[in-house]
XYZ file of C-alpha atoms in Angstrom:
147
model
C 0.000 0.000 0.000
C 1.534 3.276 -1.000
C 1.080 6.667 0.671
C -1.197 7.931 -2.098
C -3.825 5.220 -1.586
C -4.397 5.928 2.103
C -7.578 7.756 2.963
C -7.106 10.841 5.061
C -9.181 11.057 8.221
C -12.283 13.198 7.816
C -11.841 16.840 8.685
C -13.793 18.063 11.694
C -17.166 19.470 10.790
C -17.255 23.257 10.735
C -19.292 24.929 13.469
C -21.046 27.352 11.129
C -23.711 24.875 9.979
C -24.585 24.020 13.601
C -24.880 27.694 14.472
C -26.973 28.261 11.382
C -29.251 25.353 12.325
C -29.642 26.807 15.813
C -30.825 30.142 14.420
C -34.511 29.197 14.327
C -34.685 27.620 17.796
C -32.616 30.531 19.118
C -34.913 33.104 17.534
C -37.989 31.340 18.909
C -36.383 31.284 22.349
C -35.690 35.025 22.105
C -39.304 35.774 21.134
C -40.780 33.614 23.912
C -38.319 34.963 26.489
C -39.175 38.504 25.409
C -42.899 37.818 25.737
C -42.441 36.311 29.199
C -40.205 39.229 30.212
C -42.879 41.694 29.099
C -45.671 39.865 30.926
C -43.400 39.577 33.964
C -42.779 43.326 33.939
C -46.316 44.510 33.102
C -48.709 43.073 35.667
C -51.911 41.707 34.067
C -53.662 42.023 37.437
C -53.709 45.797 36.956
C -56.475 46.877 34.616
C -55.758 48.715 31.389
C -52.592 46.916 30.298
C -54.122 44.037 28.361
C -57.445 43.580 26.561
C -60.185 41.556 28.217
C -60.864 38.102 26.745
C -63.503 38.608 24.010
C -65.403 35.450 25.003
C -65.530 36.558 28.630
C -66.544 40.088 27.666
C -69.395 38.898 25.420
C -70.676 35.894 27.360
C -69.205 35.977 30.868
C -67.738 32.518 30.234
C -64.083 31.664 30.805
C -62.212 30.205 27.829
C -59.320 27.763 28.315
C -56.872 30.660 27.960
C -58.475 32.970 30.520
C -55.997 33.617 33.281
C -53.063 32.679 31.058
C -51.397 36.093 31.329
C -51.830 36.151 35.107
C -50.476 32.615 35.194
C -47.442 33.611 33.106
C -46.841 36.632 35.350
C -46.885 34.475 38.482
C -44.723 31.836 36.760
C -42.091 34.420 35.818
C -42.005 35.612 39.424
C -41.568 32.055 40.710
C -45.018 31.755 42.276
C -45.918 28.334 40.931
C -48.999 27.831 43.108
C -50.566 31.088 41.927
C -49.651 30.239 38.337
C -51.362 26.860 38.663
C -54.417 28.458 40.301
C -54.760 31.053 37.539
C -54.491 28.547 34.670
C -53.058 25.062 35.260
C -53.182 23.970 31.588
C -51.151 27.052 30.674
C -48.433 26.046 33.151
C -48.434 22.558 31.642
C -48.089 24.239 28.240
C -45.130 26.354 29.412
C -43.355 23.280 30.737
C -44.245 21.183 27.681
C -42.924 23.903 25.405
C -39.675 24.084 27.396
C -39.152 20.324 27.109
C -39.994 20.296 23.403
C -37.653 23.247 22.771
C -34.797 21.533 24.659
C -35.275 18.331 22.645
C -35.326 20.420 19.465
C -32.010 22.092 20.355
C -30.307 18.790 21.244
C -31.521 17.124 18.051
C -30.467 20.174 16.011
C -26.954 20.090 17.464
C -26.744 16.386 16.645
C -27.933 17.067 13.104
C -31.231 15.223 13.526
C -34.638 16.585 12.534
C -37.305 17.278 15.128
C -40.215 14.980 14.519
C -42.740 15.265 17.328
C -44.969 12.244 17.066
C -48.331 13.467 18.249
C -50.931 11.156 16.834
C -54.640 11.711 16.647
C -55.170 10.121 20.053
C -52.776 12.591 21.700
C -54.380 15.589 20.025
C -57.883 14.388 20.860
C -56.802 13.768 24.447
C -55.448 17.309 24.790
C -58.624 18.693 23.225
C -60.867 16.685 25.562
C -58.849 17.787 28.619
C -59.163 21.444 27.596
C -62.896 21.005 26.942
C -63.425 19.411 30.364
C -61.322 22.130 32.017
C -63.319 24.848 30.256
C -66.649 23.242 31.103
C -65.835 22.661 34.765
C -64.447 26.161 35.321
C -67.723 27.636 34.019
C -70.026 25.509 36.210
C -71.284 26.939 39.508
C -69.213 24.445 41.543
C -66.110 25.021 39.394
C -65.380 28.451 40.839
C -62.051 27.202 42.194
C -60.835 27.123 38.574
C -61.705 30.779 37.876
C -58.669 32.925 37.133
């Protein structure tokens, strides 16, 4: 075997493609962090800063998102119990988003695509949970779920 027929070891992969692949998750993180920073700084419990939920304004019924801004404000300030009281599904959404984002970043660094496998059963389950939550919080005995 002569020196010309040897295969050179592969060169290390440049870091630019990884940084380029991280641009979208990084930008999404910046947007979400900015939104949480704003809601953390501007208290939704004080009137006049945010619009009232249109469904609540028109019907007096709480939608599944009612209390989400108050929940995010409490979450940012580390008051998890208040955040859960204001809107527990929103807190589950914050945590689910954080886990999904972390998996996305790890898979992006490894060069793998993000393929969340939410089937119909998962989506229907989430929808049913939100429907039950919304229904119960609007019943007379569901006042403990009001934001």
